[in-house]
mmCIF file of C-alpha atoms in Angstrom:
data_model
loop_
_atom_site.group_PDB
_atom_site.id
_atom_site.type_symbol
_atom_site.label_atom_id
_atom_site.label_comp_id
_atom_site.label_asym_id
_atom_site.label_seq_id
_atom_site.Cartn_x
_atom_site.Cartn_y
_atom_site.Cartn_z
ATOM 1 C CA UNK A 134 35.688 8.054 -9.643
ATOM 2 C CA UNK A 135 32.285 7.484 -8.980
ATOM 3 C CA UNK A 136 29.877 6.971 -6.030
ATOM 4 C CA UNK A 137 27.236 4.539 -5.243
ATOM 5 C CA UNK A 138 24.484 5.492 -3.785
ATOM 6 C CA UNK A 139 25.172 9.049 -4.877
ATOM 7 C CA UNK A 140 21.920 9.616 -3.147
ATOM 8 C CA UNK A 141 20.936 8.668 0.721
ATOM 9 C CA UNK A 142 18.802 10.054 3.637
ATOM 10 C CA UNK A 143 19.238 13.332 5.222
ATOM 11 C CA UNK A 144 20.166 11.702 8.358
ATOM 12 C CA UNK A 145 23.349 9.588 7.481
ATOM 13 C CA UNK A 146 23.820 6.168 8.158
ATOM 14 C CA UNK A 147 23.730 5.345 4.041
ATOM 15 C CA UNK A 148 26.113 2.721 3.036
ATOM 16 C CA UNK A 149 28.671 4.287 0.468
ATOM 17 C CA UNK A 150 31.275 2.591 -1.772
ATOM 18 C CA UNK A 151 33.166 5.525 -4.080
ATOM 19 C CA UNK A 152 35.687 3.499 -6.521
ATOM 20 C CA UNK A 153 38.831 5.067 -8.220
ATOM 21 C CA UNK A 154 42.517 4.671 -7.910
ATOM 22 C CA UNK A 155 45.376 5.037 -5.219
ATOM 23 C CA UNK A 156 42.375 5.168 -1.956
ATOM 24 C CA UNK A 157 44.765 2.558 0.242
ATOM 25 C CA UNK A 158 45.148 4.077 3.442
ATOM 26 C CA UNK A 159 42.305 6.419 3.145
ATOM 27 C CA UNK A 160 42.004 8.593 6.580
ATOM 28 C CA UNK A 161 39.257 10.665 5.445
ATOM 29 C CA UNK A 162 35.987 10.654 3.621
ATOM 30 C CA UNK A 163 33.887 14.230 3.897
ATOM 31 C CA UNK A 164 30.773 14.860 2.820
ATOM 32 C CA UNK A 165 31.099 18.455 2.835
ATOM 33 C CA UNK A 166 33.048 20.004 6.112
ATOM 34 C CA UNK A 167 31.414 16.505 8.107
ATOM 35 C CA UNK A 168 34.010 13.513 8.196
ATOM 36 C CA UNK A 169 32.250 10.215 7.323
ATOM 37 C CA UNK A 170 32.676 6.610 8.981
ATOM 38 C CA UNK A 171 34.984 4.202 6.745
ATOM 39 C CA UNK A 172 34.246 0.407 6.964
ATOM 40 C CA UNK A 173 35.839 -0.947 4.104
ATOM 41 C CA UNK A 174 39.241 0.296 2.193
ATOM 42 C CA UNK A 175 40.857 -1.169 -0.413
ATOM 43 C CA UNK A 176 43.188 0.962 -3.562
ATOM 44 C CA UNK A 177 40.586 0.798 -5.564
ATOM 45 C CA UNK A 178 37.756 1.255 -3.022
ATOM 46 C CA UNK A 179 36.736 3.070 0.272
ATOM 47 C CA UNK A 180 32.844 1.740 1.824
ATOM 48 C CA UNK A 181 31.942 4.485 4.410
ATOM 49 C CA UNK A 182 28.580 5.772 6.097
ATOM 50 C CA UNK A 183 27.001 8.837 5.353
ATOM 51 C CA UNK A 184 27.340 11.214 8.364
ATOM 52 C CA UNK A 185 23.653 13.565 8.299
ATOM 53 C CA UNK A 186 23.366 16.520 5.932
ATOM 54 C CA UNK A 187 21.157 18.483 3.791
ATOM 55 C CA UNK A 188 20.919 19.870 -0.529
ATOM 56 C CA UNK A 189 24.407 18.416 -2.140
ATOM 57 C CA UNK A 190 27.605 17.548 -0.813
ATOM 58 C CA UNK A 191 30.858 17.566 -2.034
ATOM 59 C CA UNK A 192 32.583 13.870 -0.961
ATOM 60 C CA UNK A 193 36.191 13.819 -0.626
ATOM 61 C CA UNK A 194 38.622 10.967 0.389
ATOM 62 C CA UNK A 195 41.540 11.491 1.615
ATOM 63 C CA UNK A 196 45.007 9.644 1.965
ATOM 64 C CA UNK A 197 48.669 9.962 2.445
ATOM 65 C CA UNK A 198 49.066 11.282 -0.890
ATOM 66 C CA UNK A 199 46.466 14.165 -0.436
ATOM 67 C CA UNK A 200 42.675 14.927 -0.705
ATOM 68 C CA UNK A 201 41.147 13.618 -3.959
ATOM 69 C CA UNK A 202 38.513 15.377 -6.388
ATOM 70 C CA UNK A 203 35.319 16.271 -5.030
ATOM 71 C CA UNK A 204 31.534 13.962 -6.264
ATOM 72 C CA UNK A 205 28.725 14.658 -5.421
ATOM 73 C CA UNK A 206 26.076 13.625 -2.941
ATOM 74 C CA UNK A 207 22.654 14.223 -2.661
ATOM 75 C CA UNK A 208 20.890 14.483 0.540
ATOM 76 C CA UNK A 209 16.812 13.279 0.282
ATOM 77 C CA UNK A 210 14.250 13.723 3.073
ATOM 78 C CA UNK A 211 12.208 11.309 4.110
ATOM 79 C CA UNK A 212 9.311 10.470 2.403
ATOM 80 C CA UNK A 213 5.259 11.921 3.003
ATOM 81 C CA UNK A 214 2.512 9.684 2.806
ATOM 82 C CA UNK A 215 -0.676 11.959 1.925
ATOM 83 C CA UNK A 216 -2.998 9.996 0.468
ATOM 84 C CA UNK A 217 -4.193 6.441 -0.120
ATOM 85 C CA UNK A 218 -6.490 5.736 -3.264
ATOM 86 C CA UNK A 219 -7.916 2.891 -1.333
ATOM 87 C CA UNK A 220 -8.011 2.105 2.868
ATOM 88 C CA UNK A 221 -9.211 -2.058 2.246
ATOM 89 C CA UNK A 222 -9.122 -4.487 -0.470
ATOM 90 C CA UNK A 223 -9.169 -8.268 -0.932
ATOM 91 C CA UNK A 224 -6.735 -11.056 1.485
ATOM 92 C CA UNK A 225 -6.277 -12.065 -2.219
ATOM 93 C CA UNK A 226 -3.920 -8.621 -3.173
ATOM 94 C CA UNK A 227 -3.830 -7.893 -6.180
ATOM 95 C CA UNK A 228 -5.743 -4.588 -5.813
ATOM 96 C CA UNK A 229 -4.457 -1.931 -7.983
ATOM 97 C CA UNK A 230 -3.964 1.698 -5.577
ATOM 98 C CA UNK A 231 -2.154 5.458 -5.966
ATOM 99 C CA UNK A 232 -0.170 6.982 -3.131
ATOM 100 C CA UNK A 233 -0.079 10.388 -3.012
ATOM 101 C CA UNK A 234 2.778 12.256 -0.870
ATOM 102 C CA UNK A 235 6.091 14.154 -1.596
ATOM 103 C CA UNK A 236 9.440 13.332 -1.949
ATOM 104 C CA UNK A 237 8.415 9.832 -3.239
ATOM 105 C CA UNK A 238 10.715 9.569 -6.666
ATOM 106 C CA UNK A 239 13.520 7.562 -4.609
ATOM 107 C CA UNK A 240 10.808 5.063 -3.737
ATOM 108 C CA UNK A 241 11.825 1.482 -4.072
ATOM 109 C CA UNK A 242 9.146 -0.712 -1.674
ATOM 110 C CA UNK A 243 5.918 -0.217 -0.393
ATOM 111 C CA UNK A 244 5.593 -2.182 2.639
ATOM 112 C CA UNK A 245 1.992 -3.700 4.270
ATOM 113 C CA UNK A 246 2.379 -5.493 7.205
ATOM 114 C CA UNK A 247 4.999 -8.017 6.191
ATOM 115 C CA UNK A 248 5.103 -7.959 2.853
ATOM 116 C CA UNK A 249 6.942 -5.747 0.292
ATOM 117 C CA UNK A 250 6.032 -5.046 -3.205
ATOM 118 C CA UNK A 251 8.041 -2.787 -5.584
ATOM 119 C CA UNK A 252 5.839 0.310 -6.628
ATOM 120 C CA UNK A 253 5.887 1.939 -9.839
ATOM 121 C CA UNK A 254 7.547 5.645 -9.479
ATOM 122 C CA UNK A 255 5.051 7.960 -11.709
ATOM 123 C CA UNK A 256 6.384 11.010 -10.428
ATOM 124 C CA UNK A 257 8.081 12.706 -6.991
ATOM 125 C CA UNK A 258 4.615 12.592 -6.074
ATOM 126 C CA UNK A 259 2.897 9.713 -7.313
ATOM 127 C CA UNK A 260 3.536 5.713 -7.070
ATOM 128 C CA UNK A 261 0.887 3.103 -8.034
ATOM 129 C CA UNK A 262 1.442 -0.371 -6.458
ATOM 130 C CA UNK A 263 -0.666 -3.068 -6.468
ATOM 131 C CA UNK A 264 -1.310 -5.147 -3.025
ATOM 132 C CA UNK A 265 0.501 -8.446 -1.862
ATOM 133 C CA UNK A 266 -1.824 -11.126 -0.665
ATOM 134 C CA UNK A 267 -2.360 -11.579 3.460
ATOM 135 C CA UNK A 268 -2.413 -14.707 5.103
ATOM 136 C CA UNK A 269 -4.785 -13.260 7.421
ATOM 137 C CA UNK A 270 -7.967 -10.473 7.364
ATOM 138 C CA UNK A 271 -7.013 -7.496 9.161
ATOM 139 C CA UNK A 272 -5.514 -3.767 10.039
ATOM 140 C CA UNK A 273 -1.319 -3.637 8.539
ATOM 141 C CA UNK A 274 0.440 -1.074 8.609
ATOM 142 C CA UNK A 275 1.741 1.030 5.121
ATOM 143 C CA UNK A 276 4.874 1.965 4.899
ATOM 144 C CA UNK A 277 7.330 3.885 2.009
ATOM 145 C CA UNK A 278 11.221 3.486 1.810
ATOM 146 C CA UNK A 279 13.003 5.869 -0.302
ATOM 147 C CA UNK A 280 16.738 6.733 -0.123
ATOM 148 C CA UNK A 281 15.805 9.400 2.395
ATOM 149 C CA UNK A 282 13.998 6.426 4.583
ATOM 150 C CA UNK A 283 11.155 4.768 5.452
ATOM 151 C CA UNK A 284 7.782 7.009 6.682
ATOM 152 C CA UNK A 285 4.843 5.067 8.108
ATOM 153 C CA UNK A 286 1.745 6.603 8.749
ATOM 154 C CA UNK A 287 -0.657 5.151 6.658
ATOM 155 C CA UNK A 288 -3.328 1.571 7.711
ATOM 156 C CA UNK A 289 -4.560 -0.853 4.836
ATOM 157 C CA UNK A 290 -7.053 -3.080 6.154
ATOM 158 C CA UNK A 291 -7.939 -6.696 4.689
ATOM 159 C CA UNK A 292 -10.823 -8.043 4.279
ATOM 160 C CA UNK A 293 -12.037 -11.194 3.510
ATOM 161 C CA UNK A 294 -14.317 -12.788 1.284
ATOM 162 C CA UNK A 295 -17.891 -12.462 2.280
ATOM 163 C CA UNK A 296 -19.635 -15.336 3.187
ATOM 164 C CA UNK A 297 -23.688 -15.612 3.380
ATOM 165 C CA UNK A 298 -25.561 -18.461 5.036
ATOM 166 C CA UNK A 299 -29.399 -17.093 4.831
ATOM 167 C CA UNK A 300 -31.986 -15.415 3.584
ATOM 168 C CA UNK A 301 -35.237 -14.290 6.488
ATOM 169 C CA UNK A 302 -37.329 -14.553 4.558
ATOM 170 C CA UNK A 303 -36.455 -15.980 1.390
ATOM 171 C CA UNK A 304 -38.813 -14.813 -0.556
ATOM 172 C CA UNK A 305 -41.223 -11.376 -1.406
ATOM 173 C CA UNK A 306 -43.390 -9.748 -3.415
ATOM 174 C CA UNK A 307 -41.909 -8.318 -6.846
ATOM 175 C CA UNK A 308 -43.206 -5.643 -6.121
ATOM 176 C CA UNK A 309 -39.750 -4.768 -3.522
ATOM 177 C CA UNK A 310 -40.031 -3.541 -0.579
ATOM 178 C CA UNK A 311 -39.613 -7.096 1.401
ATOM 179 C CA UNK A 312 -37.009 -6.475 4.210
ATOM 180 C CA UNK A 313 -34.678 -9.351 4.427
ATOM 181 C CA UNK A 314 -31.912 -10.430 7.190
ATOM 182 C CA UNK A 315 -28.873 -11.893 5.684
ATOM 183 C CA UNK A 316 -26.619 -13.929 7.413
ATOM 184 C CA UNK A 317 -23.304 -14.924 7.226
ATOM 185 C CA UNK A 318 -19.880 -13.845 7.738
ATOM 186 C CA UNK A 319 -17.398 -11.228 6.706
ATOM 187 C CA UNK A 320 -20.098 -9.091 6.296
ATOM 188 C CA UNK A 321 -18.697 -6.075 8.026
ATOM 189 C CA UNK A 322 -17.361 -4.188 5.036
ATOM 190 C CA UNK A 323 -20.322 -4.644 2.758
ATOM 191 C CA UNK A 324 -20.592 -1.875 0.266
ATOM 192 C CA UNK A 325 -23.297 -3.914 -2.226
ATOM 193 C CA UNK A 326 -26.003 -6.376 -1.928
ATOM 194 C CA UNK A 327 -27.492 -7.415 -5.176
ATOM 195 C CA UNK A 328 -31.023 -8.930 -5.559
ATOM 196 C CA UNK A 329 -31.071 -10.081 -9.059
ATOM 197 C CA UNK A 330 -29.457 -7.119 -11.347
ATOM 198 C CA UNK A 331 -30.518 -4.878 -8.983
ATOM 199 C CA UNK A 332 -28.898 -2.692 -6.125
ATOM 200 C CA UNK A 333 -30.808 -3.082 -2.849
ATOM 201 C CA UNK A 334 -30.881 -0.370 0.481
ATOM 202 C CA UNK A 335 -29.055 -1.807 3.471
ATOM 203 C CA UNK A 336 -27.510 -1.711 6.978
ATOM 204 C CA UNK A 337 -24.618 -3.536 7.830
ATOM 205 C CA UNK A 338 -25.387 -4.168 11.241
ATOM 206 C CA UNK A 339 -22.388 -6.331 12.729
ATOM 207 C CA UNK A 340 -20.067 -8.374 11.030
ATOM 208 C CA UNK A 341 -22.977 -11.496 10.865
ATOM 209 C CA UNK A 342 -25.819 -9.593 9.754
ATOM 210 C CA UNK A 343 -27.132 -7.257 6.723
ATOM 211 C CA UNK A 344 -30.195 -5.901 6.801
ATOM 212 C CA UNK A 345 -31.607 -5.579 2.999
ATOM 213 C CA UNK A 346 -34.818 -3.753 1.745
ATOM 214 C CA UNK A 347 -36.105 -6.308 -1.568
ATOM 215 C CA UNK A 348 -35.987 -3.503 -4.779
ATOM 216 C CA UNK A 349 -38.857 -4.408 -6.970
ATOM 217 C CA UNK A 350 -38.134 -6.872 -9.758
ATOM 218 C CA UNK A 351 -39.512 -10.032 -11.655
ATOM 219 C CA UNK A 352 -41.467 -12.813 -10.752
ATOM 220 C CA UNK A 353 -39.279 -15.532 -10.103
ATOM 221 C CA UNK A 354 -36.440 -16.855 -8.415
ATOM 222 C CA UNK A 355 -33.475 -14.677 -8.431
ATOM 223 C CA UNK A 356 -29.936 -14.647 -6.816
ATOM 224 C CA UNK A 357 -29.033 -12.546 -3.693
ATOM 225 C CA UNK A 358 -25.002 -11.504 -3.278
ATOM 226 C CA UNK A 359 -22.952 -9.414 -1.112
ATOM 227 C CA UNK A 360 -19.766 -7.957 -2.068
ATOM 228 C CA UNK A 361 -17.172 -6.224 0.009
ATOM 229 C CA UNK A 362 -13.669 -5.052 -0.292
ATOM 230 C CA UNK A 363 -13.124 -8.569 0.457
ATOM 231 C CA UNK A 364 -14.892 -9.463 -2.633
ATOM 232 C CA UNK A 365 -17.966 -11.148 -3.726
ATOM 233 C CA UNK A 366 -19.899 -13.483 -1.379
ATOM 234 C CA UNK A 367 -21.655 -16.571 -2.729
ATOM 235 C CA UNK A 368 -25.162 -16.916 -3.573
ATOM 236 C CA UNK A 369 -29.012 -17.634 -1.944
ATOM 237 C CA UNK A 370 -32.090 -18.070 -3.658
ATOM 238 C CA UNK A 371 -34.420 -15.831 -3.092
ATOM 239 C CA UNK A 372 -38.271 -16.071 -4.350
ATOM 240 C CA UNK A 373 -39.848 -13.013 -5.922
ATOM 241 C CA UNK A 374 -43.936 -14.108 -6.219
ATOM 242 C CA UNK A 375 -46.489 -11.936 -8.385
ATOM 243 C CA UNK A 376 -48.943 -10.369 -5.416
#
């Protein structure tokens, strides 16, 4: 007499189907000593809603002919999330992140806002997941659904790709040290500014302004780009001259 699923939340509420023979007219289904709510019954199956519980419960079906042999049902606690390997990424999705915690082995879905993806279960304490795309930049809740229930508690920020529109000034000595104001949009999460192949020191002042100090370089025209969790910006030309 199989039972499906054979595990569910400690809080109860799992829809369970028990199959076998001579099950018509079932008068009770018990998980240990607790009765379940029967929702459907035929000669070969009984569907019920599990009560709350913990550990392993013996499930039995009672009909006018007597009580069945027991089947094991395993109660699973709600998952707990302890760590997200990254808390922001591009709106296009595709960002591979790791979720650590406990009670993750039965995870079937990870939801980012309104969008759900299927995780790769590595262990009871480790999930790998690739973020889905978002329709707008901003903060969303991250939740995990397992046999034990759904747990929220983490936030993930979708970041739009940075755009830069001007450099002031757009030239400086090849010795470096020129302070450059980079104007644009989606600049709050800037994590790197590059003058050609060289990284520059910088401060993100607002979503529309980054202040950077040009590093030393070779005389000539180079490109300036900004990077954030949302991706790479467009390029703007910067002239390095020999003093």
